[in-house]
XYZ file of C-alpha atoms in Angstrom:
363
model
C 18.732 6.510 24.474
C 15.851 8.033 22.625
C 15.181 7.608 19.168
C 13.071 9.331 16.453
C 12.223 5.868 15.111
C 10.010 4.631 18.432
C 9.015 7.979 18.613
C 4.446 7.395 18.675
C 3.058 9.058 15.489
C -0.801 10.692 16.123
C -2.171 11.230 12.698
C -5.994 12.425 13.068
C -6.941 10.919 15.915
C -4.765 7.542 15.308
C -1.933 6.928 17.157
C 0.852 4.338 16.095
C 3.363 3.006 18.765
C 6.944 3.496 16.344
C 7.769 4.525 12.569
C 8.255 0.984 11.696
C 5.460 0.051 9.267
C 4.773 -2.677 7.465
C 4.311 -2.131 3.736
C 1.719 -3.783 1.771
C 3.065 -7.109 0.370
C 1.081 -9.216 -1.778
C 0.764 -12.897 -0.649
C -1.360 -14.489 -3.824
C -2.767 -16.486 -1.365
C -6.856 -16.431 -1.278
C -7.365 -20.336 -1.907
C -10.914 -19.957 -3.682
C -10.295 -17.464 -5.580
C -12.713 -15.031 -3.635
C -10.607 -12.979 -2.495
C -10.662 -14.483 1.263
C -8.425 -13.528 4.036
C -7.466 -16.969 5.860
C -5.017 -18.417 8.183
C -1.958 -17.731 5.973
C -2.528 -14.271 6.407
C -3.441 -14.088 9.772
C -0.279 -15.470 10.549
C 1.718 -13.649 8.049
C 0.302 -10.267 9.183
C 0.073 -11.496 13.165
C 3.296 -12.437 13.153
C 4.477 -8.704 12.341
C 2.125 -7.089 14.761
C 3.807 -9.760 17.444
C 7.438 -8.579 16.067
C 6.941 -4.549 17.016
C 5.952 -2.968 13.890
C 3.975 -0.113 14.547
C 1.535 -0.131 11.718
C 0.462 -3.490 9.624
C -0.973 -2.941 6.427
C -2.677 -5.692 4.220
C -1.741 -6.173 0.547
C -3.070 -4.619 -1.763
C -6.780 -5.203 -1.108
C -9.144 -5.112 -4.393
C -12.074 -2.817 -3.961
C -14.104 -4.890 -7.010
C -13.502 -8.379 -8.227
C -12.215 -6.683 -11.513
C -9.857 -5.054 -9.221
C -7.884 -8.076 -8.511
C -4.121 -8.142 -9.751
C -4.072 -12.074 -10.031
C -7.058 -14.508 -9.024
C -5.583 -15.005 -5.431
C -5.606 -11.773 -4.203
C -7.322 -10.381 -1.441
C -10.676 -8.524 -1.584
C -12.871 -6.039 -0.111
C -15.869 -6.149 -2.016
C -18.421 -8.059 0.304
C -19.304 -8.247 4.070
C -17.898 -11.992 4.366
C -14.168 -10.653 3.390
C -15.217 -7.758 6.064
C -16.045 -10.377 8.739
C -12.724 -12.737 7.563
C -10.234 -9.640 7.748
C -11.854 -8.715 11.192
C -10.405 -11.316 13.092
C -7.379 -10.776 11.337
C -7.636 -6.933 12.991
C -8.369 -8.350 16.388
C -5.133 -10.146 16.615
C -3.385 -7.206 15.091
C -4.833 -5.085 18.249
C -4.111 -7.440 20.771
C -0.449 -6.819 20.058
C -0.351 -3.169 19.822
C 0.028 -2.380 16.493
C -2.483 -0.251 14.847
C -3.776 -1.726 11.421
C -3.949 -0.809 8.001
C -5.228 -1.622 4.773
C -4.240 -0.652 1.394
C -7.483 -0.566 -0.809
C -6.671 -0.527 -4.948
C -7.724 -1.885 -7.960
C -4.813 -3.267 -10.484
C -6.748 -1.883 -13.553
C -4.872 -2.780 -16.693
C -2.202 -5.252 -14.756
C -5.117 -7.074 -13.385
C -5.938 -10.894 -13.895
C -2.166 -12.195 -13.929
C -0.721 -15.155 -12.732
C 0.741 -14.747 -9.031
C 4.531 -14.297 -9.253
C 5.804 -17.788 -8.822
C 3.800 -19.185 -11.375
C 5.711 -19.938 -14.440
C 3.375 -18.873 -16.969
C 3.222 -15.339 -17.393
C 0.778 -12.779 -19.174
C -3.138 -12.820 -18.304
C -4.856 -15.356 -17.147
C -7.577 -17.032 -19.129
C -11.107 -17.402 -18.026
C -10.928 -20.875 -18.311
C -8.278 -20.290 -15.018
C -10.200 -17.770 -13.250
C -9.149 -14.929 -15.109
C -11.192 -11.859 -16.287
C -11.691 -8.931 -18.718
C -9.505 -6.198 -17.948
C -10.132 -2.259 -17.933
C -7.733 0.609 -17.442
C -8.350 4.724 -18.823
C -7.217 3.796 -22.068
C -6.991 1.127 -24.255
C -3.659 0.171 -24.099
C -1.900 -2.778 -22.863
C 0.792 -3.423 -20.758
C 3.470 -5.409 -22.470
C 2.405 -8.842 -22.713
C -0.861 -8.474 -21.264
C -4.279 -8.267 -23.189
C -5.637 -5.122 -23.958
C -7.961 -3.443 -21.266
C -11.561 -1.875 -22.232
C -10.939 1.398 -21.396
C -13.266 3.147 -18.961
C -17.149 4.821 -19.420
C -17.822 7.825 -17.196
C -20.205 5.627 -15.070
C -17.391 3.254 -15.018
C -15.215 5.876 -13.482
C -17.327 6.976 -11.105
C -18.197 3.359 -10.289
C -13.965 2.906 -9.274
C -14.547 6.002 -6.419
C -17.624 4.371 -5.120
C -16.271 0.960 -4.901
C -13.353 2.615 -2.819
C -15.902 4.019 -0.436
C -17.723 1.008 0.434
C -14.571 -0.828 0.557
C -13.373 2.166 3.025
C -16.632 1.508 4.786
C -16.647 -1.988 5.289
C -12.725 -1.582 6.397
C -13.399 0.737 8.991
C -16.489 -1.974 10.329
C -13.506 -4.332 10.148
C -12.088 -2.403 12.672
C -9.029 -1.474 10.586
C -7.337 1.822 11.941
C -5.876 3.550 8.449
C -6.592 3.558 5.261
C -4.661 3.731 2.178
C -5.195 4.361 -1.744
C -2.746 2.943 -4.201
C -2.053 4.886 -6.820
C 1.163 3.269 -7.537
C 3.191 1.040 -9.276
C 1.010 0.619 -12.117
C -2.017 0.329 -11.291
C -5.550 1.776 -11.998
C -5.140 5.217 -10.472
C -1.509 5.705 -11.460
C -2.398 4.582 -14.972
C -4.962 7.487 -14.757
C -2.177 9.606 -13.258
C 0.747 8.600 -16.521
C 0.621 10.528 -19.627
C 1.450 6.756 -20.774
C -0.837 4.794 -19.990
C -3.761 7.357 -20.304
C -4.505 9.267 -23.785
C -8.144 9.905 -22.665
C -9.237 12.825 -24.006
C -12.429 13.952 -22.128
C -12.256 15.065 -18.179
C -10.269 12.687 -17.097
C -7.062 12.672 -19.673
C -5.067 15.284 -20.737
C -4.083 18.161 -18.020
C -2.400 17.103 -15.364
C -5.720 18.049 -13.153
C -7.650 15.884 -15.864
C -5.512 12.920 -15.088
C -5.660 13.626 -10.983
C -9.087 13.967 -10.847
C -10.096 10.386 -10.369
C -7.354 10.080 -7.498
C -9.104 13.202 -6.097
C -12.833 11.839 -6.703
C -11.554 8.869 -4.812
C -10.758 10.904 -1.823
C -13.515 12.765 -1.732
C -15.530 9.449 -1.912
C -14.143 7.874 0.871
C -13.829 11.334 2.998
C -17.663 11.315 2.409
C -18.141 8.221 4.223
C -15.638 8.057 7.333
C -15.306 9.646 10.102
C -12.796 12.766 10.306
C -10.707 10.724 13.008
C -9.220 8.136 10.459
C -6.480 8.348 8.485
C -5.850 8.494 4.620
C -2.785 7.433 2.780
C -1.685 7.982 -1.158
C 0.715 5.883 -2.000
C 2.179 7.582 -5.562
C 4.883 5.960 -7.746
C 7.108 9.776 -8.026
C 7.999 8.707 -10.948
C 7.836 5.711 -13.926
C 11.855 6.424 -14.669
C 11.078 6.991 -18.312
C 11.122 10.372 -20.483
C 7.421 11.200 -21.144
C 6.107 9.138 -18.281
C 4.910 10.398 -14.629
C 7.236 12.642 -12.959
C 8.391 13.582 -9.224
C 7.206 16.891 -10.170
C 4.146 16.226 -10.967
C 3.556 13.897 -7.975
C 4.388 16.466 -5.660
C 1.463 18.797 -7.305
C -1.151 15.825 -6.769
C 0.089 15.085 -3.829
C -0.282 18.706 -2.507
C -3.993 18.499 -3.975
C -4.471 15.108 -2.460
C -3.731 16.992 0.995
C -6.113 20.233 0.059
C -8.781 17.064 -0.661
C -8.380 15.148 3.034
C -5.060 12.924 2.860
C -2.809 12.588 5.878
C 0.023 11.018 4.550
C 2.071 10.353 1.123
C 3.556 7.078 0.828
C 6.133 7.185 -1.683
C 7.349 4.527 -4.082
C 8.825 4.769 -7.771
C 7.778 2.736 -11.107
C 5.588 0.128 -11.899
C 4.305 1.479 -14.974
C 6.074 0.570 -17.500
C 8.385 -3.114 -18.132
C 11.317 -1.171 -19.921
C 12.494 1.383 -17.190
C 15.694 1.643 -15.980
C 15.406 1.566 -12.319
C 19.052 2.395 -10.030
C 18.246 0.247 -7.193
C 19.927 0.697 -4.084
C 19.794 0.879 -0.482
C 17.372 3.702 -0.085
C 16.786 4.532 -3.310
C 13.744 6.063 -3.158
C 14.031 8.092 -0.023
C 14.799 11.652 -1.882
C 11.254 10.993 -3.418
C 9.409 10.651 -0.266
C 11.781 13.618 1.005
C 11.048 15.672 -2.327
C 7.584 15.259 -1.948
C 7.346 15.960 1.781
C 8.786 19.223 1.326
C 6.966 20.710 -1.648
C 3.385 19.224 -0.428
C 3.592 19.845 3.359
C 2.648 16.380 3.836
C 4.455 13.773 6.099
C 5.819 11.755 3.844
C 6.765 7.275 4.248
C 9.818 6.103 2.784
C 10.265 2.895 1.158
C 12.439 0.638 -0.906
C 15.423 -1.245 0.305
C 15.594 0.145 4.019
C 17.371 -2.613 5.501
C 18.916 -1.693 8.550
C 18.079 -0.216 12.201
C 20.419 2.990 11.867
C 19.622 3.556 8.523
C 16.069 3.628 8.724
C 16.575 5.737 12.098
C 18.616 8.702 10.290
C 15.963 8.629 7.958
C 13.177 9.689 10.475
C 15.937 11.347 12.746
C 16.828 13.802 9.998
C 13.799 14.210 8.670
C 13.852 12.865 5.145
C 10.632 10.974 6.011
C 8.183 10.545 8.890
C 7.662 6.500 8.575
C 9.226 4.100 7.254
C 7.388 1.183 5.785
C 9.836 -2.481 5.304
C 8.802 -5.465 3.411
C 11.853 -7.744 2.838
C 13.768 -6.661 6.036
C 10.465 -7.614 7.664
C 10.016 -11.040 5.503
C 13.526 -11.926 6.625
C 12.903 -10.937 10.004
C 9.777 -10.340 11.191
C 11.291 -9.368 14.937
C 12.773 -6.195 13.114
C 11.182 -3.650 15.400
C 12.240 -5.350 18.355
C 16.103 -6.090 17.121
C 15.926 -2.346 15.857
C 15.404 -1.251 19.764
C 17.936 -3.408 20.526
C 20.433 -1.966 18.354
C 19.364 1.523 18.898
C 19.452 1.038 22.603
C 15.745 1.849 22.889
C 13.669 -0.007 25.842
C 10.019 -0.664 24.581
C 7.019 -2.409 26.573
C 5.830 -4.488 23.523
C 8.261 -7.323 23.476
C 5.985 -10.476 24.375
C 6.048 -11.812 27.286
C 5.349 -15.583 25.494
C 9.200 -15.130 24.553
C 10.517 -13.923 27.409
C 13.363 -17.060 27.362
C 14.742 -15.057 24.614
C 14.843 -11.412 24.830
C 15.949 -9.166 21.670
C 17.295 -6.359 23.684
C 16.339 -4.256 26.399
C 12.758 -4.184 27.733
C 10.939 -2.688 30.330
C 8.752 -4.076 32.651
């Protein structure tokens, strides 16, 4: 049987085995607090790469220490987190899924406490918790107020992406992504609520794009024209006066015109009080929406859960990819029982496991 979803993707001059990629998911797990890959996420990560996914992106990877959404995050703001996340890489290669990393900086939701924790809020110094900055001075409920940005601060966010991009790319990572989502820095640049700046960068819709766009052009400046760029956009924070679908696919169409690949679509983040109507595939007319007004190939994300769903999703062309997190947490074998159920032989399956087979193989 042949199937759009373990149909190979070539973007630039990368190509990815199937459409099942795995979205960024973040761990809280640096033990020092510097922002350290170690064995939990060389497992973690390894163990989706083993599994079939095509693509296996990194959480959300913090391009400055500042960056950081909680203390135990992952960063990519010195060569020793280069050299850590390399190995990671290596294993990722050896089984024969290209890797990715999602570079961002959490901005004004930065310095929290990781999600289990029971406190809540921002985390003091005394805990390893830092000063905050975002576009504007405004907080997000129930965190501390953010300094908002200088120019030279500004500009200092697109060059931090670029050596980040840099030092990725040594780390032998095969895609790149910017997040510009679910809350975050360049999304709160993007949100007429979360940025009231009124010089360059606030105001006009092009005013609030143009650090996304600087950060593009940054990192386009710096790697080669064979790698691949990602955006992923929140289309929309689900509240009147906030970020709209429209709007993202404008930037996303000037993202394209400035060197991305690929939109990687998500909703919300932005703001606590939104009412979100979660469902299975909820956000999938987004990605859709956007893919056909920006002439971009488009992920989907958000709740895809099962083999035939995600394949009518590529098959019909409401996306290109599709990226899983929970499915995958549950299950990292997904890609593998996904063949299975679709019929689909693939040469992947390890042969460490060959005692128990998910599915057809072939030799």
């Amino acid at each position: 049987m042949t199937s759009a979803l373990f149909e190979p993707i070539t973007v630039r001059g990368v190509t990815v085995r199937n459409r099942i990629w795995v979205t960024p998911m973040c761990q809280y797990s640096a033990e020092q607090q510097d922002g350290m890959p170690n064995d939990w996420h060389l497992v973690h990560l390894g163990s989706f790469a083993r599994g079939g996914a095509g693509a296996v992106f990194t959480e959300a990877t913090a391009v400055l220490p500042e960056g950081r959404i909680s203390p135990q995050d992952l960063g990519l703001w010195n060569d020793a987190q280069r050299d850590e996340f390399a190995r990671i890489v290596r294993f990722i290669h050896s089984q024969g899924a290209a890797a990715g990393i999602q570079l961002a900086h959490a901005g004004r939701k930065g310095s929290t406490f990781r999600t289990w924790d029971e406190r809540r809020g921002t985390v003091p110094a005394d805990d390893g918790g830092w000063p905050t900055v975002g576009p504007s001075a405004i907080a997000f409920p129930g965190y501390e107020e953010p300094a908002a940005l200088t120019t030279d601060g500004i500009r200092g966010v697109a060059d931090a992406f670029a050596a980040a991009a840099v030092r990725a790319l040594a780390a032998g990572f095969d895609l790149l992504e910017i997040h510009a989502a679910h809350g975050y820095l360049l999304h709160q640049f993007l949100s007429p609520l979360s940025n009231t700046r009124t010089d360059s960068y606030g105001g006009t819709l092009a005013n609030r794009a143009r650090l996304l766009l600087e950060t593009i052009d940054a990192i386009r400046a710096v790697v080669d024209d064979g790698v691949p760029l990602s955006v992923r956009f929140s289309a929309t924070d689900w509240v009147d006066g906030g970020w709209t679908l429209e709007e993202t696919q404008t930037v996303a169409r000037w993202a394209a015109e400035h060197g991305a690949d690929l939109a990687d679509i998500s909703t919300g983040g932005n703001v606590p009080a939104a009412h979100i109507p979660v469902g299975p595939g909820y956000q999938v007319p987004f990605a859709t929406a956007v893919r056909a007004a920006a002439g971009l190939p488009t992920i989907a994300v958000g709740l895809i859960e099962e083999p035939r769903q995600a394949e009518q999703i590529v098959a019909t062309g409401l996306a290109d990819v599709v990226m899983l997190g929970r499915a995958l947490l549950r299950d990292p074998n997904f890609p593998l029982r996904a063949a299975a159920a679709l019929g689909v032989a693939v040469d992947y399956a390890s042969q460490q496991y060959h005692r128990a087979p998910i599915g057809p193989t072939t030799p």
